[in-house]
Short mmCIF file of C-alpha atoms in Angstrom, two decimals:
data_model
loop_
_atom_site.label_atom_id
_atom_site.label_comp_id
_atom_site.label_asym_id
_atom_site.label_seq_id
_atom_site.Cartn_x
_atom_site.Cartn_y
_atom_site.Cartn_z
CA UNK K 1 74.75 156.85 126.33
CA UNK K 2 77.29 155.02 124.18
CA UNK K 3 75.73 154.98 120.54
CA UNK K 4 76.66 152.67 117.82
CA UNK K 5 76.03 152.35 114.20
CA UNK K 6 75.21 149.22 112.31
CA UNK K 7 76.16 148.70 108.70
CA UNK K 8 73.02 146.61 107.57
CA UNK K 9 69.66 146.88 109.14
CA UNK K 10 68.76 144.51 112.22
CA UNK K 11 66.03 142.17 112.78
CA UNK K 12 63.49 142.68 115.34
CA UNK K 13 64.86 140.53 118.30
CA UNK K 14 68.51 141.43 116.93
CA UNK K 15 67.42 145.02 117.71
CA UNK K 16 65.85 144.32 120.78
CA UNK K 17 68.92 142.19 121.92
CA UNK K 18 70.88 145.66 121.71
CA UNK K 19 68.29 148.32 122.67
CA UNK K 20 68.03 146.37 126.32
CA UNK K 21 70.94 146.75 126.35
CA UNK K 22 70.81 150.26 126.81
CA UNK K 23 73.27 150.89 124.22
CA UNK K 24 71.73 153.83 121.20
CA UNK K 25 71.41 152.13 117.87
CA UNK K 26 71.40 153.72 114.31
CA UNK K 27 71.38 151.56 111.16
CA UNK K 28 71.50 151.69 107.45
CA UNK K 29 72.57 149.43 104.74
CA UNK K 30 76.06 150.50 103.68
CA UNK K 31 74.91 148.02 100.68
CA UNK K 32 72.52 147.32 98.17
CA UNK K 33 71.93 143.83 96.76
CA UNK K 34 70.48 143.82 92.89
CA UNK K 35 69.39 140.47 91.44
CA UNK K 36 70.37 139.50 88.09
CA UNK K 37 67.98 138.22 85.40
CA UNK K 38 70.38 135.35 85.32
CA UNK K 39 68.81 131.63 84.53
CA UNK K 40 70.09 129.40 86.76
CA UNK K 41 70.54 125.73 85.00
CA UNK K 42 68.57 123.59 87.26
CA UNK K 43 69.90 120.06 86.44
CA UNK K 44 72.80 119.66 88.58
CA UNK K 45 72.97 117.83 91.68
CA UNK K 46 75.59 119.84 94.08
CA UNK K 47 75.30 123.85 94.49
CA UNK K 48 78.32 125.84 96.38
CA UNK K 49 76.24 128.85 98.35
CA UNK K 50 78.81 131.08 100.07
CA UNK K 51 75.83 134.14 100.91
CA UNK K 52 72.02 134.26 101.98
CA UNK K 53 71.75 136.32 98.50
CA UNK K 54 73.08 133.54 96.58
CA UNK K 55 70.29 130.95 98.07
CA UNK K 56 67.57 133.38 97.47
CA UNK K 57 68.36 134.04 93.76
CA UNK K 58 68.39 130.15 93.65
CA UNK K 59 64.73 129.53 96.02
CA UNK K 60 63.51 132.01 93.47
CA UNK K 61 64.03 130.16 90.46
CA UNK K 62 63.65 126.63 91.60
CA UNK K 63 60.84 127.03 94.12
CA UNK K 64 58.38 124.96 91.74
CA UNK K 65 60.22 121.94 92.00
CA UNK K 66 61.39 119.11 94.85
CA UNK K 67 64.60 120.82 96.63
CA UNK K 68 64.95 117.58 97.83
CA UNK K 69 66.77 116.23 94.79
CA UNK K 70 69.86 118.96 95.61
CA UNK K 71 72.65 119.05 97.45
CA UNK K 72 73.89 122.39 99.10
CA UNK K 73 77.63 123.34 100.07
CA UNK K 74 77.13 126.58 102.00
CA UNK K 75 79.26 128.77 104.27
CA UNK K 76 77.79 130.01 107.44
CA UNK K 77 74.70 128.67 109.72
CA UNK K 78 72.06 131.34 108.83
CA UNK K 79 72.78 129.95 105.09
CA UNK K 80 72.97 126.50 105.92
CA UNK K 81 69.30 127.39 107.74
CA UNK K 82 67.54 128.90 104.97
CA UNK K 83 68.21 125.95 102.95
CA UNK K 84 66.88 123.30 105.10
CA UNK K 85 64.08 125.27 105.61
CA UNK K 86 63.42 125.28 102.17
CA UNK K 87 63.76 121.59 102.23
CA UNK K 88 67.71 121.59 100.11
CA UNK K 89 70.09 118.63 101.59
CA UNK K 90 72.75 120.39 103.45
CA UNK K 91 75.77 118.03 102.80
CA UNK K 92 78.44 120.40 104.06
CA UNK K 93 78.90 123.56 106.14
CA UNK K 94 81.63 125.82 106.54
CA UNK K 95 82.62 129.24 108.57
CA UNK K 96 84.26 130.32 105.85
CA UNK K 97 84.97 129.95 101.89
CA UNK K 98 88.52 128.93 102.21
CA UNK K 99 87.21 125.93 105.18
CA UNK K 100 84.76 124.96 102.38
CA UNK K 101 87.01 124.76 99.73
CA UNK K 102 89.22 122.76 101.84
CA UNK K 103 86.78 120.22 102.54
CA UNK K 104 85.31 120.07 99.15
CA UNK K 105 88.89 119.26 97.84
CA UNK K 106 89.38 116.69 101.06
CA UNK K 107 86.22 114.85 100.93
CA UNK K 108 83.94 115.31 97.29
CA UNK K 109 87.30 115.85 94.77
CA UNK K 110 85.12 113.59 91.92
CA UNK K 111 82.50 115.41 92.00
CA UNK K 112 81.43 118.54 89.75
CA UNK K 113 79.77 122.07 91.17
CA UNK K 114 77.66 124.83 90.41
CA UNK K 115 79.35 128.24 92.36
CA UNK K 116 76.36 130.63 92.67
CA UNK K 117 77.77 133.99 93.50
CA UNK K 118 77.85 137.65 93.46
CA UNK K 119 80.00 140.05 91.92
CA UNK K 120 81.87 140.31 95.48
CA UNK K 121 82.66 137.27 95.55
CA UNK K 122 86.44 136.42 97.31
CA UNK K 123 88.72 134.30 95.10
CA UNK K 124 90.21 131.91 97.80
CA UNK K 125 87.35 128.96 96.51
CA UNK K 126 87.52 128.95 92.77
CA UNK K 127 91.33 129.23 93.22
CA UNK K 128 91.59 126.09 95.31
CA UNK K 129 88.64 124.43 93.28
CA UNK K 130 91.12 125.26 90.06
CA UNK K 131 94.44 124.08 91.88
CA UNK K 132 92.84 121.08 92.67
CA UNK K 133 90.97 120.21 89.55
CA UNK K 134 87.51 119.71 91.22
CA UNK K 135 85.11 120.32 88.22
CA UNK K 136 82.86 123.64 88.89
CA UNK K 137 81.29 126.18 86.94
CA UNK K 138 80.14 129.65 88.34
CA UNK K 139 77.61 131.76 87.71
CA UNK K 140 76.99 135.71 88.97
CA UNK K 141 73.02 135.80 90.45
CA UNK K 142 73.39 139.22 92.21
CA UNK K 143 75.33 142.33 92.47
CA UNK K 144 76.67 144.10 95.45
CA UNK K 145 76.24 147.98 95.11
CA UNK K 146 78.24 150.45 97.52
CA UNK K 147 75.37 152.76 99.19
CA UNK K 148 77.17 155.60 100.49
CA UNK K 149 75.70 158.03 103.34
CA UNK K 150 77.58 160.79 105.01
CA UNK K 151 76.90 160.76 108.67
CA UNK K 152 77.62 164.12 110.51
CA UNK K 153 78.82 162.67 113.52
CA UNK K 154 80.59 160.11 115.24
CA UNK K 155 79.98 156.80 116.92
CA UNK K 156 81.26 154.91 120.00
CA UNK K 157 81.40 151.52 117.86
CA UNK K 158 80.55 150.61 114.46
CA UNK K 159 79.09 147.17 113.03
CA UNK K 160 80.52 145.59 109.68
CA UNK K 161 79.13 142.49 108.57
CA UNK K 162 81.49 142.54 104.74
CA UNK K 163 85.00 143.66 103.74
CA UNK K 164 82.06 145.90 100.82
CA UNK K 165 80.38 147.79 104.26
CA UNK K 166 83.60 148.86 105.60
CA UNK K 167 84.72 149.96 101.86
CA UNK K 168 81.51 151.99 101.44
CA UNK K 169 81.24 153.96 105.00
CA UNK K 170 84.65 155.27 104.01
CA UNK K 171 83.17 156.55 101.12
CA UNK K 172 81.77 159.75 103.03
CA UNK K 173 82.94 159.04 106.39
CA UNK K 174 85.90 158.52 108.47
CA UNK K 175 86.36 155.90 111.13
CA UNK K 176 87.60 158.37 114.10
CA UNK K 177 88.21 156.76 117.31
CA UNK K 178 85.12 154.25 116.63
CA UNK K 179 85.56 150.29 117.90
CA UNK K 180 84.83 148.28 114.85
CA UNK K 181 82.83 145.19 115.64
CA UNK K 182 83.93 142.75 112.64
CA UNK K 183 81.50 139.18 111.45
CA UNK K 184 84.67 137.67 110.44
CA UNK K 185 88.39 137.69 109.66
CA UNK K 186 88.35 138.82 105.73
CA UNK K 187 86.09 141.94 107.65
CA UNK K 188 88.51 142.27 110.21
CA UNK K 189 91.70 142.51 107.72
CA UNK K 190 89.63 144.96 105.75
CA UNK K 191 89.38 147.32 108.79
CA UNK K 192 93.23 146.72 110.24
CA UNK K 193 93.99 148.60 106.87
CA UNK K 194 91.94 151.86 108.54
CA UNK K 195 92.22 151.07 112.51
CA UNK K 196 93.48 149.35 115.14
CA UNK K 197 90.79 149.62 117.41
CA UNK K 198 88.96 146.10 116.05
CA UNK K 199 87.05 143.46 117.77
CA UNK K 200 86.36 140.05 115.24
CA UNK K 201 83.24 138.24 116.58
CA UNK K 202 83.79 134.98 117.77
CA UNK K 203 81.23 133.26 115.54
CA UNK K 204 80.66 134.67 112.42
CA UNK K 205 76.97 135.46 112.94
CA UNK K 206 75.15 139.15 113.26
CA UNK K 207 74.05 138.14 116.81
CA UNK K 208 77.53 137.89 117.98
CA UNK K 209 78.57 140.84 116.24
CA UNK K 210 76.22 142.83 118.23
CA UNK K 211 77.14 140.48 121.44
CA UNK K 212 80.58 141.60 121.43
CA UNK K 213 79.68 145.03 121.02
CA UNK K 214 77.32 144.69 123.98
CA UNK K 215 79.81 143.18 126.01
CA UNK K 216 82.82 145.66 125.35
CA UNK K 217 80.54 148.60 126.22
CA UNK K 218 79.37 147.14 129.79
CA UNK K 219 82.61 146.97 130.69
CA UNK K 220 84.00 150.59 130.12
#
């Protein structure tokens, strides 16, 4: 049986995609996410969310009042999801930072921002933000800690949702003949540095992470 190792725990039915798959499945989280004791100013009207951690540092503070009054700039779907669930106006949605930043230059130029983020966090929006002279301020809600664990052994694939996970499992591991399954392609120039046996998901999403892992191993 072909095993592979995920870099961030799975949900339920993501698990259960993968275990009918009859593929073995070990998982940890290759990081941990600490929330800052940051106060978030509440009074603006547009909020750039590039993670899922961002948004909850933000629900968490401003869950007593009407989400309805802000506006939400977010990359990726499962972001984009968590908002309107939480009833925030989702005015624009990106794959990616850089697609965001293009469109927030394009398309809301006049307009000023509030960058929630995490120490992490890539420097291809603020740098086109600056260029462009949109007006935006940013504030760090949460930190991204490495959470190194030696495994003794290897793996037929390996899962990395974050340029962070694959930076971490090299802490006290090597890569070996391992496929890499990358979410996306800042993850997927992260591993070229280490491998060059890499497939990027198609969608950035965990489900099509795991799909494409699925899929490669049926066919060997």
């Amino acid at each position: 049986m072909k095993t592979v190792l995920s870099t961030k725990m799975l949900s339920l039915p993501q698990k259960e995609l993968f275990l009918n798959s009859g593929l073995g499945l070990v998982e940890y989280d290759a990081l941990k996410i600490d929330f800052l004791n940051t106060e978030i100013p509440l009074d603006h009207n547009n909020y750039i969310f590039t993670s899922k951690n961002a948004v909850k540092a933000f629900l968490n503070q401003a869950k007593a009042l009407d989400l309805s009054n802000y506006n939400a700039f977010c990359v990726g779907e499962k972001t984009k999801s968590i908002l309107e669930e939480n009833g925030v106006k989702v005015i624009e949605m990106a794959e990616n930072a850089s697609a965001l930043a293009e469109i927030l230059v394009k398309k809301h130029q006049k307009e000023s921002f509030l960058f929630l983020c995490g120490n992490k966090r890539r420097d291809e929006l603020p740098a086109s933000l600056k260029k462009n002279n949109v007006q935006y301020k940013e504030l760090e809600v949460y930190r991204t800690q490495l959470n190194a664990k030696a495994f003794q052994r290897d793996f037929d694939g390996i899962l990395f949702f974050s340029p962070s996970g694959i930076r971490s499992y090299l802490l006290k591991n090597t890569l070996g003949n391992s496929t890499l399954f990358c979410i996306g392609n800042t993850t997927a120039a992260e591993a070229q540095k280490h491998s060059k046996n890499i497939i990027p998901a198609n969608k950035p999403t965990i489900e099509n992470v795991l799909v494409q892992a699925i899929n490669h191993f049926k066919h060997l």
